[in-house]
Amino acid sequence: MKGVIFTELMAMAEENFGEEAVDAVIEAADLPSGGAYTSVGNYPCEELLTLVGGFSAHSGLPAEELQRLFGHWIMDGFERHYPQFFVTRNTSIDMLEAIEDDIHVEVRKLYPDAELPSFETEREGPSTLNMTYRSPRPLAAFCQGLIEACAVKFNETAQIERKDSVTPEDTVARFRISTEPAE
Ligand code: HEM
């Protein structure tokens, strides 16, 4: 998993829990990397899950909730660093439909070793999308946060239903997303 994901998690944790808490969580986690991340490095996803578990124990927030909040946090970073993916789209559904065949394809060109999930999408109507997330990594809640944040970016309110199933190979989450322009 790309280092930028780790540096962003650290930035979110520092802002919300403070530097001392972050240091304490890293120390207690006894990570192979020692918790020193650079944005260009690559680290095992297990370390991310361990850190989220540590921040969850520290804050009392469920790990699932932290993953979701992290999705919101990182979407702001994506928009700042890669505005081109946003300005060419009119709605969150346009954006979500473009991840598999466009956005993550471009991400793969930038980072050939990126570990990306796969998505299948199907429109149920002009403002309703069914979207299936599949990944060997258990990051469906992070994905949900990204989807929610995507609606916020396009000034929409979204109703998101999610059904997870975990197979021996993959985490699969089916999302049904219904959007409305915000007032
Ligand atoms: C990884 C979803 C848009 C770049 C991921 C992951 C998810 C995800 C769930 C975690 C990997 C996994 O679960 O297997 C989404 C969704 C998006 C979106 C739902 C839009 C709503 C973007 C955009 C960028 C981006 C706009 C811009 C550059 C990345 C990168 C990774 C990633 C760099 C990390 C790959 C790695 O760690 O090796 N994405 N993504 N994504 N995504 Fe996206």
Short mmCIF file of C-alpha atoms and ligand atoms in Angstrom, two decimals:
data_model
loop_
_atom_site.label_atom_id
_atom_site.label_comp_id
_atom_site.label_asym_id
_atom_site.label_seq_id
_atom_site.Cartn_x
_atom_site.Cartn_y
_atom_site.Cartn_z
CA MET A 1 0.00 0.00 0.00
CA LYS A 2 1.32 3.42 -1.01
CA GLY A 3 3.13 5.50 1.59
CA VAL A 4 0.91 8.48 0.82
CA ILE A 5 -2.01 6.61 2.40
CA PHE A 6 0.05 6.16 5.59
CA THR A 7 1.29 9.76 5.72
CA GLU A 8 -2.31 10.93 5.32
CA LEU A 9 -3.49 8.62 8.14
CA MET A 10 -0.77 10.06 10.38
CA ALA A 11 -1.77 13.61 9.46
CA MET A 12 -5.42 12.89 10.28
CA ALA A 13 -4.49 11.23 13.59
CA GLU A 14 -2.18 14.10 14.57
CA GLU A 15 -4.84 16.66 13.89
CA ASN A 16 -7.51 14.75 15.80
CA PHE A 17 -5.61 13.05 18.65
CA GLY A 18 -2.35 15.02 18.91
CA GLU A 19 1.27 14.15 18.29
CA GLU A 20 1.83 12.47 21.66
CA ALA A 21 -1.05 10.07 21.18
CA VAL A 22 0.22 9.21 17.69
CA ASP A 23 3.71 8.48 19.04
CA ALA A 24 2.24 6.31 21.81
CA VAL A 25 0.10 4.31 19.36
CA ILE A 26 3.07 3.78 17.03
CA GLU A 27 5.27 2.64 19.88
CA ALA A 28 2.70 0.20 21.26
CA ALA A 29 2.04 -1.20 17.77
CA ASP A 30 5.63 -2.40 17.34
CA LEU A 31 5.43 -2.14 13.53
CA PRO A 32 7.97 -3.67 11.13
CA SER A 33 8.48 -0.22 9.52
CA GLY A 34 8.86 1.42 12.94
CA GLY A 35 6.06 3.78 11.92
CA ALA A 36 8.33 6.01 9.82
CA TYR A 37 6.53 6.46 6.50
CA THR A 38 7.45 8.37 3.37
CA SER A 39 4.89 9.18 0.71
CA VAL A 40 6.90 7.38 -1.99
CA GLY A 41 7.42 4.17 0.02
CA ASN A 42 5.26 1.03 0.05
CA TYR A 43 4.09 -0.67 3.24
CA PRO A 44 1.92 -3.67 4.07
CA CYS A 45 -1.79 -2.97 4.48
CA GLU A 46 -1.65 -4.89 7.79
CA GLU A 47 0.26 -1.95 9.27
CA LEU A 48 -2.56 0.39 8.31
CA LEU A 49 -5.09 -1.92 9.98
CA THR A 50 -2.90 -2.17 13.10
CA LEU A 51 -2.63 1.61 13.30
CA VAL A 52 -6.37 2.08 12.83
CA GLY A 53 -6.88 -0.48 15.63
CA GLY A 54 -4.49 1.50 17.84
CA PHE A 55 -6.23 4.81 17.17
CA SER A 56 -9.55 3.12 17.80
CA ALA A 57 -8.39 1.86 21.21
CA HIS A 58 -7.01 5.32 21.99
CA SER A 59 -10.11 7.26 20.97
CA GLY A 60 -12.90 4.80 21.73
CA LEU A 61 -14.16 5.22 18.15
CA PRO A 62 -14.88 1.93 16.37
CA ALA A 63 -12.22 1.02 13.77
CA GLU A 64 -14.93 0.96 11.09
CA GLU A 65 -15.84 4.56 11.93
CA LEU A 66 -12.19 5.63 11.76
CA GLN A 67 -11.80 4.02 8.33
CA ARG A 68 -14.88 5.93 7.17
CA LEU A 69 -13.58 9.24 8.53
CA PHE A 70 -10.25 8.53 6.88
CA GLY A 71 -12.08 8.16 3.55
CA HIS A 72 -13.44 11.70 4.03
CA TRP A 73 -10.04 13.01 4.99
CA ILE A 74 -8.23 11.51 2.04
CA MET A 75 -10.82 12.66 -0.49
CA ASP A 76 -9.90 16.26 0.43
CA GLY A 77 -6.26 15.37 -0.29
CA PHE A 78 -7.14 13.73 -3.62
CA GLU A 79 -9.04 16.84 -4.66
CA ARG A 80 -6.13 19.12 -3.73
CA HIS A 81 -3.48 17.00 -5.43
CA TYR A 82 -5.45 15.70 -8.43
CA PRO A 83 -8.10 18.32 -9.29
CA GLN A 84 -8.19 17.06 -12.89
CA PHE A 85 -10.21 14.00 -11.80
CA PHE A 86 -12.92 16.22 -10.32
CA VAL A 87 -13.30 19.16 -12.69
CA THR A 88 -14.16 16.94 -15.64
CA ARG A 89 -17.20 15.42 -13.86
CA ASN A 90 -20.63 16.86 -13.05
CA THR A 91 -21.99 14.53 -10.38
CA SER A 92 -20.69 12.09 -7.79
CA ILE A 93 -22.22 9.24 -9.77
CA ASP A 94 -20.24 10.32 -12.87
CA MET A 95 -17.14 10.27 -10.70
CA LEU A 96 -17.87 6.90 -9.09
CA GLU A 97 -18.55 5.33 -12.49
CA ALA A 98 -15.15 6.57 -13.70
CA ILE A 99 -12.97 5.06 -10.96
CA GLU A 100 -12.50 1.61 -12.47
CA ASP A 101 -11.87 2.55 -16.11
CA ASP A 102 -10.34 5.98 -15.76
CA ILE A 103 -9.31 7.34 -12.34
CA HIS A 104 -7.63 4.26 -10.92
CA VAL A 105 -6.19 3.54 -14.39
CA GLU A 106 -4.43 6.92 -14.20
CA VAL A 107 -3.40 6.17 -10.61
CA ARG A 108 -1.81 2.96 -11.86
CA LYS A 109 0.19 4.95 -14.46
CA LEU A 110 1.46 7.26 -11.72
CA TYR A 111 2.17 4.38 -9.31
CA PRO A 112 2.64 1.09 -11.20
CA ASP A 113 2.84 -0.84 -7.92
CA ALA A 114 -0.43 0.57 -6.47
CA GLU A 115 -2.72 -2.01 -4.86
CA LEU A 116 -6.15 -1.01 -6.07
CA PRO A 117 -9.60 -2.50 -5.52
CA SER A 118 -11.93 -3.32 -8.40
CA PHE A 119 -15.37 -1.83 -8.98
CA GLU A 120 -18.41 -2.84 -10.98
CA THR A 121 -21.11 -0.25 -11.48
CA GLU A 122 -24.65 -0.35 -12.76
CA ARG A 123 -27.07 2.57 -13.00
CA GLU A 124 -30.48 1.93 -11.54
CA GLY A 125 -31.75 5.38 -12.60
CA PRO A 126 -30.40 8.86 -13.32
CA SER A 127 -29.41 9.40 -9.69
CA THR A 128 -29.06 5.87 -8.33
CA LEU A 129 -26.00 3.70 -8.73
CA ASN A 130 -25.25 0.14 -7.67
CA MET A 131 -21.56 -0.34 -7.13
CA THR A 132 -19.65 -3.43 -6.05
CA TYR A 133 -16.27 -3.08 -4.34
CA ARG A 134 -13.89 -6.05 -4.37
CA SER A 135 -10.49 -6.17 -2.75
CA PRO A 136 -8.17 -8.58 -0.97
CA ARG A 137 -7.89 -5.77 1.59
CA PRO A 138 -10.70 -5.23 4.15
CA LEU A 139 -11.25 -1.54 3.42
CA ALA A 140 -14.97 -1.38 2.63
CA ALA A 141 -15.57 1.21 5.36
CA PHE A 142 -12.77 3.37 3.96
CA CYS A 143 -14.45 3.01 0.58
CA GLN A 144 -17.77 4.08 2.09
CA GLY A 145 -16.11 7.22 3.48
CA LEU A 146 -14.71 8.00 0.03
CA ILE A 147 -18.15 7.59 -1.56
CA GLU A 148 -19.79 9.82 1.07
CA ALA A 149 -17.08 12.45 0.63
CA CYS A 150 -17.49 12.29 -3.13
CA ALA A 151 -21.16 13.31 -2.77
CA VAL A 152 -20.12 16.19 -0.51
CA LYS A 153 -17.64 17.38 -3.16
CA PHE A 154 -20.44 17.64 -5.72
CA ASN A 155 -22.80 19.38 -3.26
CA GLU A 156 -25.17 16.45 -3.12
CA THR A 157 -26.77 14.52 -0.31
CA ALA A 158 -26.46 10.77 -0.71
CA GLN A 159 -28.28 7.82 0.79
CA ILE A 160 -25.82 4.95 0.88
CA GLU A 161 -26.74 1.38 1.68
CA ARG A 162 -23.94 -1.14 2.07
CA LYS A 163 -23.92 -4.94 2.26
CA ASP A 164 -20.62 -6.67 2.99
CA SER A 165 -19.59 -10.24 2.40
CA VAL A 166 -16.17 -11.66 3.07
CA THR A 167 -14.91 -14.57 1.01
CA PRO A 168 -11.60 -16.37 1.66
CA GLU A 169 -9.96 -14.28 -1.12
CA ASP A 170 -11.80 -10.99 -1.03
CA THR A 171 -13.83 -8.45 0.82
CA VAL A 172 -16.89 -7.64 -1.25
CA ALA A 173 -19.17 -4.71 -0.47
CA ARG A 174 -22.25 -3.82 -2.47
CA PHE A 175 -23.24 -0.18 -2.29
CA ARG A 176 -26.51 1.37 -3.45
CA ILE A 177 -26.05 5.11 -3.77
CA SER A 178 -28.99 7.51 -4.30
CA THR A 179 -28.15 11.16 -4.65
CA GLU A 180 -29.98 14.47 -4.61
CA PRO A 181 -28.57 17.94 -5.13
CA ALA A 182 -28.19 19.64 -1.73
CA GLU A 183 -30.50 22.63 -1.01
C1 HEM B 1 -6.82 3.20 -3.12
C2 HEM B 1 -11.59 3.83 -3.62
C3 HEM B 1 -10.81 7.96 -6.00
C4 HEM B 1 -6.09 7.17 -5.73
C5 HEM B 1 -8.18 3.08 -2.97
C6 HEM B 1 -8.82 2.16 -2.06
C7 HEM B 1 -10.15 2.34 -2.19
C8 HEM B 1 -10.37 3.36 -3.20
C9 HEM B 1 -11.26 1.66 -1.42
C10 HEM B 1 -8.08 1.23 -1.08
C11 HEM B 1 -7.46 0.02 -1.70
C12 HEM B 1 -8.35 -1.20 -1.55
O1 HEM B 1 -9.42 -1.13 -0.91
O2 HEM B 1 -8.00 -2.26 -2.11
C13 HEM B 1 -11.79 5.01 -4.29
C14 HEM B 1 -13.08 5.68 -4.46
C15 HEM B 1 -12.84 6.85 -5.13
C16 HEM B 1 -11.41 6.92 -5.37
C17 HEM B 1 -14.41 5.13 -3.98
C18 HEM B 1 -13.79 7.95 -5.60
C19 HEM B 1 -14.89 8.25 -5.02
C20 HEM B 1 -9.47 8.12 -6.09
C21 HEM B 1 -8.86 9.31 -6.63
C22 HEM B 1 -7.54 9.09 -6.57
C23 HEM B 1 -7.31 7.75 -5.99
C24 HEM B 1 -9.57 10.58 -7.12
C25 HEM B 1 -6.57 10.11 -7.03
C26 HEM B 1 -5.37 9.97 -7.23
C27 HEM B 1 -5.88 6.06 -4.97
C28 HEM B 1 -4.56 5.62 -4.48
C29 HEM B 1 -4.78 4.47 -3.72
C30 HEM B 1 -6.22 4.24 -3.77
C31 HEM B 1 -3.21 6.32 -4.71
C32 HEM B 1 -3.73 3.66 -2.94
C33 HEM B 1 -3.17 2.50 -3.70
C34 HEM B 1 -2.13 1.76 -2.86
O3 HEM B 1 -2.12 1.93 -1.65
O4 HEM B 1 -1.30 1.02 -3.40
N1 HEM B 1 -9.15 3.79 -3.66
N2 HEM B 1 -10.81 5.78 -4.86
N3 HEM B 1 -8.53 7.19 -5.74
N4 HEM B 1 -6.85 5.19 -4.54
FE1 HEM B 1 -8.82 5.36 -4.89
#
